mmCIF file of C-alpha atoms in Angstrom:
data_model
loop_
_atom_site.group_PDB
_atom_site.id
_atom_site.type_symbol
_atom_site.label_atom_id
_atom_site.label_comp_id
_atom_site.label_asym_id
_atom_site.label_seq_id
_atom_site.Cartn_x
_atom_site.Cartn_y
_atom_site.Cartn_z
ATOM 1 C CA UNK V 127 -0.076 124.603 5.157
ATOM 2 C CA UNK V 128 1.625 125.406 1.844
ATOM 3 C CA UNK V 129 0.287 124.374 -1.563
ATOM 4 C CA UNK V 130 2.845 121.567 -1.956
ATOM 5 C CA UNK V 131 1.963 120.131 1.458
ATOM 6 C CA UNK V 132 -1.727 120.272 0.599
ATOM 7 C CA UNK V 133 -1.050 118.558 -2.731
ATOM 8 C CA UNK V 134 0.804 115.738 -0.958
ATOM 9 C CA UNK V 135 -2.070 115.352 1.514
ATOM 10 C CA UNK V 136 -4.507 115.157 -1.403
ATOM 11 C CA UNK V 137 -2.328 112.516 -3.052
ATOM 12 C CA UNK V 138 -2.293 110.452 0.145
ATOM 13 C CA UNK V 139 -6.066 110.727 0.504
ATOM 14 C CA UNK V 140 -6.610 109.599 -3.098
ATOM 15 C CA UNK V 141 -4.240 106.644 -2.602
ATOM 16 C CA UNK V 142 -6.189 105.479 0.473
ATOM 17 C CA UNK V 143 -9.677 106.022 -0.976
ATOM 18 C CA UNK V 144 -11.993 103.602 -2.746
ATOM 19 C CA UNK V 145 -15.152 105.665 -3.188
ATOM 20 C CA UNK V 146 -14.191 109.080 -4.596
ATOM 21 C CA UNK V 147 -16.832 111.682 -5.434
ATOM 22 C CA UNK V 148 -16.296 114.864 -7.473
ATOM 23 C CA UNK V 149 -18.971 117.559 -7.632
ATOM 24 C CA UNK V 150 -19.561 121.219 -8.393
ATOM 25 C CA UNK V 151 -22.255 123.891 -8.221
ATOM 26 C CA UNK V 152 -25.710 124.041 -9.780
ATOM 27 C CA UNK V 153 -25.890 125.599 -13.261
ATOM 28 C CA UNK V 154 -22.286 124.538 -13.871
ATOM 29 C CA UNK V 155 -20.149 126.698 -16.133
ATOM 30 C CA UNK V 156 -17.013 125.757 -18.050
ATOM 31 C CA UNK V 157 -14.833 126.074 -14.968
ATOM 32 C CA UNK V 158 -17.040 123.713 -12.965
ATOM 33 C CA UNK V 159 -17.317 121.022 -15.665
ATOM 34 C CA UNK V 160 -13.737 121.409 -16.919
ATOM 35 C CA UNK V 161 -12.265 121.238 -13.405
ATOM 36 C CA UNK V 162 -14.333 118.160 -12.568
ATOM 37 C CA UNK V 163 -13.305 116.326 -15.733
ATOM 38 C CA UNK V 164 -9.656 117.354 -15.427
ATOM 39 C CA UNK V 165 -9.472 116.064 -11.847
ATOM 40 C CA UNK V 166 -11.427 112.909 -12.722
ATOM 41 C CA UNK V 167 -9.065 111.963 -15.564
ATOM 42 C CA UNK V 168 -5.999 112.845 -13.482
ATOM 43 C CA UNK V 169 -7.133 110.520 -10.680
ATOM 44 C CA UNK V 170 -7.724 107.777 -13.228
ATOM 45 C CA UNK V 171 -4.384 108.301 -15.002
ATOM 46 C CA UNK V 172 -2.069 108.902 -12.026
ATOM 47 C CA UNK V 173 -3.681 106.707 -9.358
ATOM 48 C CA UNK V 174 -5.593 104.172 -11.464
ATOM 49 C CA UNK V 175 -8.711 104.940 -9.413
ATOM 50 C CA UNK V 176 -12.298 105.560 -10.408
ATOM 51 C CA UNK V 177 -14.302 108.534 -9.302
ATOM 52 C CA UNK V 178 -17.977 109.356 -9.554
ATOM 53 C CA UNK V 179 -18.857 112.819 -10.822
ATOM 54 C CA UNK V 180 -22.220 114.442 -10.258
ATOM 55 C CA UNK V 181 -23.955 117.780 -10.456
ATOM 56 C CA UNK V 182 -27.372 118.970 -9.401
ATOM 57 C CA UNK V 183 -29.058 119.719 -12.721
ATOM 58 C CA UNK V 184 -27.880 119.426 -16.288
ATOM 59 C CA UNK V 185 -24.924 120.448 -18.399
ATOM 60 C CA UNK V 186 -25.265 123.225 -20.947
ATOM 61 C CA UNK V 187 -25.107 122.002 -24.539
ATOM 62 C CA UNK V 188 -22.047 124.167 -25.226
ATOM 63 C CA UNK V 189 -20.020 122.021 -22.781
ATOM 64 C CA UNK V 190 -21.118 118.607 -24.008
ATOM 65 C CA UNK V 191 -18.232 118.490 -26.490
ATOM 66 C CA UNK V 192 -15.908 117.684 -23.571
ATOM 67 C CA UNK V 193 -15.028 114.017 -23.456
ATOM 68 C CA UNK V 194 -16.570 112.473 -20.360
ATOM 69 C CA UNK V 195 -19.330 115.057 -19.944
ATOM 70 C CA UNK V 196 -21.833 112.228 -20.498
ATOM 71 C CA UNK V 197 -20.325 110.451 -17.476
ATOM 72 C CA UNK V 198 -21.301 113.265 -15.107
ATOM 73 C CA UNK V 199 -24.376 112.045 -13.259
ATOM 74 C CA UNK V 200 -27.339 114.172 -12.292
ATOM 75 C CA UNK V 201 -27.978 114.177 -8.568
ATOM 76 C CA UNK V 202 -30.980 112.188 -7.384
ATOM 77 C CA UNK V 203 -31.910 110.233 -4.268
ATOM 78 C CA UNK V 204 -30.148 107.101 -5.569
ATOM 79 C CA UNK V 205 -26.826 108.940 -5.520
ATOM 80 C CA UNK V 206 -27.363 110.086 -1.948
ATOM 81 C CA UNK V 207 -26.301 106.739 -0.459
ATOM 82 C CA UNK V 208 -23.150 106.657 -2.597
ATOM 83 C CA UNK V 209 -22.239 110.186 -1.520
ATOM 84 C CA UNK V 210 -22.831 109.442 2.160
ATOM 85 C CA UNK V 211 -20.746 106.244 1.873
ATOM 86 C CA UNK V 212 -17.838 107.971 0.104
ATOM 87 C CA UNK V 213 -14.440 108.150 1.731
ATOM 88 C CA UNK V 214 -13.235 111.178 -0.259
ATOM 89 C CA UNK V 215 -15.277 114.047 -1.717
ATOM 90 C CA UNK V 216 -13.915 116.832 -3.918
ATOM 91 C CA UNK V 217 -16.071 119.957 -4.094
ATOM 92 C CA UNK V 218 -14.901 122.166 -6.947
ATOM 93 C CA UNK V 219 -15.550 125.762 -7.919
ATOM 94 C CA UNK V 220 -17.729 126.588 -4.923
ATOM 95 C CA UNK V 221 -17.147 127.479 -1.311
ATOM 96 C CA UNK V 222 -20.606 126.991 0.188
ATOM 97 C CA UNK V 223 -22.523 123.691 0.197
ATOM 98 C CA UNK V 224 -25.747 125.667 -0.355
ATOM 99 C CA UNK V 225 -24.640 125.951 -4.002
ATOM 100 C CA UNK V 226 -25.168 122.177 -4.290
ATOM 101 C CA UNK V 227 -28.836 122.560 -3.286
ATOM 102 C CA UNK V 228 -30.202 119.294 -1.772
ATOM 103 C CA UNK V 229 -27.013 117.429 -2.749
ATOM 104 C CA UNK V 230 -25.228 119.604 -0.194
ATOM 105 C CA UNK V 231 -27.101 117.780 2.568
ATOM 106 C CA UNK V 232 -25.698 114.431 1.382
ATOM 107 C CA UNK V 233 -22.172 115.863 1.213
ATOM 108 C CA UNK V 234 -22.602 117.372 4.668
ATOM 109 C CA UNK V 235 -23.878 114.076 6.149
ATOM 110 C CA UNK V 236 -20.996 112.076 4.725
ATOM 111 C CA UNK V 237 -18.073 111.188 6.977
ATOM 112 C CA UNK V 238 -15.809 111.383 3.928
ATOM 113 C CA UNK V 239 -12.715 113.545 3.933
ATOM 114 C CA UNK V 240 -13.817 116.675 2.060
ATOM 115 C CA UNK V 241 -11.526 118.741 -0.157
ATOM 116 C CA UNK V 242 -12.603 122.097 -1.540
ATOM 117 C CA UNK V 243 -10.757 123.388 -4.604
ATOM 118 C CA UNK V 244 -11.887 126.942 -5.279
ATOM 119 C CA UNK V 245 -10.957 130.520 -6.121
ATOM 120 C CA UNK V 246 -13.913 132.433 -4.626
ATOM 121 C CA UNK V 247 -13.749 134.610 -1.524
ATOM 122 C CA UNK V 248 -15.248 133.876 1.905
ATOM 123 C CA UNK V 249 -15.402 130.064 2.093
ATOM 124 C CA UNK V 250 -17.942 128.648 4.527
ATOM 125 C CA UNK V 251 -15.565 126.224 6.243
ATOM 126 C CA UNK V 252 -17.187 122.880 5.419
ATOM 127 C CA UNK V 253 -14.072 121.152 4.063
ATOM 128 C CA UNK V 254 -11.335 119.243 5.859
ATOM 129 C CA UNK V 255 -8.802 120.697 3.426
ATOM 130 C CA UNK V 256 -9.157 123.870 1.365
ATOM 131 C CA UNK V 257 -7.096 124.296 -1.780
ATOM 132 C CA UNK V 258 -8.117 127.925 -2.037
ATOM 133 C CA UNK V 259 -6.516 130.794 -3.925
ATOM 134 C CA UNK V 260 -8.667 133.861 -4.428
ATOM 135 C CA UNK V 261 -6.056 135.263 -6.834
ATOM 136 C CA UNK V 262 -6.361 132.285 -9.186
ATOM 137 C CA UNK V 263 -8.184 132.769 -12.486
ATOM 138 C CA UNK V 264 -10.290 129.661 -11.979
ATOM 139 C CA UNK V 265 -10.647 126.372 -10.176
ATOM 140 C CA UNK V 266 -9.189 124.866 -13.349
ATOM 141 C CA UNK V 267 -5.964 126.741 -12.621
ATOM 142 C CA UNK V 268 -5.828 125.171 -9.157
ATOM 143 C CA UNK V 269 -6.422 121.679 -10.575
ATOM 144 C CA UNK V 270 -3.636 122.395 -13.098
ATOM 145 C CA UNK V 271 -1.263 123.401 -10.267
ATOM 146 C CA UNK V 272 -2.267 120.315 -8.268
ATOM 147 C CA UNK V 273 -1.500 118.019 -11.200
ATOM 148 C CA UNK V 274 1.835 119.734 -11.831
ATOM 149 C CA UNK V 275 2.862 119.604 -8.171
ATOM 150 C CA UNK V 276 2.171 115.842 -8.131
ATOM 151 C CA UNK V 277 4.195 115.309 -11.325
ATOM 152 C CA UNK V 278 1.093 114.352 -13.259
ATOM 153 C CA UNK V 279 0.978 114.156 -17.037
ATOM 154 C CA UNK V 280 -1.397 116.182 -19.175
ATOM 155 C CA UNK V 281 -3.092 114.049 -21.794
ATOM 156 C CA UNK V 282 -5.623 115.314 -24.340
ATOM 157 C CA UNK V 283 -8.649 114.777 -22.073
ATOM 158 C CA UNK V 284 -7.131 116.554 -19.073
ATOM 159 C CA UNK V 285 -5.798 119.370 -21.262
ATOM 160 C CA UNK V 286 -9.087 119.997 -23.069
ATOM 161 C CA UNK V 287 -10.993 120.013 -19.785
ATOM 162 C CA UNK V 288 -8.629 122.419 -18.034
ATOM 163 C CA UNK V 289 -8.302 124.652 -21.097
ATOM 164 C CA UNK V 290 -12.099 124.978 -21.091
ATOM 165 C CA UNK V 291 -12.137 125.735 -17.356
ATOM 166 C CA UNK V 292 -9.478 128.430 -17.568
ATOM 167 C CA UNK V 293 -10.644 129.937 -20.863
ATOM 168 C CA UNK V 294 -14.250 130.348 -19.732
ATOM 169 C CA UNK V 295 -13.437 131.858 -16.321
ATOM 170 C CA UNK V 296 -10.994 134.349 -17.874
ATOM 171 C CA UNK V 297 -13.551 135.511 -20.457
ATOM 172 C CA UNK V 298 -11.408 134.105 -23.275
ATOM 173 C CA UNK V 299 -8.292 135.565 -21.587
ATOM 174 C CA UNK V 300 -9.701 139.103 -21.376
ATOM 175 C CA UNK V 301 -10.318 139.456 -17.641
ATOM 176 C CA UNK V 302 -7.962 141.261 -15.280
ATOM 177 C CA UNK V 303 -6.537 138.154 -13.610
ATOM 178 C CA UNK V 304 -5.195 136.832 -16.934
ATOM 179 C CA UNK V 305 -1.395 136.895 -16.682
ATOM 180 C CA UNK V 306 1.633 135.487 -18.453
ATOM 181 C CA UNK V 307 1.289 132.440 -16.181
ATOM 182 C CA UNK V 308 -2.260 131.924 -17.500
ATOM 183 C CA UNK V 309 -0.879 131.700 -21.027
ATOM 184 C CA UNK V 310 1.942 129.378 -19.884
ATOM 185 C CA UNK V 311 -0.655 127.002 -18.408
ATOM 186 C CA UNK V 312 -2.660 127.091 -21.617
ATOM 187 C CA UNK V 313 0.490 126.433 -23.676
ATOM 188 C CA UNK V 314 1.147 123.288 -21.633
#
C-alpha cells in the first residue's frame, strides 16, 4: 500500500473513531513528544476530534515549552481501561510495544485499530497499519507528510511540535539524513 493510500485509510479511521489514543516510548525525546502533539492538534483541527495522549514516565523539562505538553498524561492503571476501550491507537516513534513498558500490555490487549508511525528498522508487527519509512529523518517527518497528504493546515501549535520533532532527531540538522526536503519541511 502506498503512502497516499495509507493516509486515506488513516483519515477514514479517524473519522469513524470516538476514543483515540496517541502514545510514544518511555524516556520520550523531542521526536516522540513533538510527533504526538503535532498529530494530536492535527486531529483536533482537521477532524474536530479529541485524542488522549499518554507516555510511560515524565517529560524532560527542555520539552515542556511545547504547548500541550501538560496535556500528555502519565500512564497508570486508571488509563489502562481507556486504552483497552479505545477504537483507534497511534503508536509513534517506536516499533516494538516493549518500549511502552507495562502500557504496552494495555495497547496489546485493546481491540482498537493500531497505527504505527515510525522511522526505525525492524518493526515487530503489532500494528494493523504501519506508516513506516526507515529513510525518514524522524517520526515528525512522517506526521508532516501525513498532514500534507490529507490537505491539512499547519498552525503554530502543529508547526512548533513538528519543528521540535524534526530538529531534535536530525541533531539540529547536522545528521546524514538531513536533506533539502528536510529544510523545505522546516520552512513550511
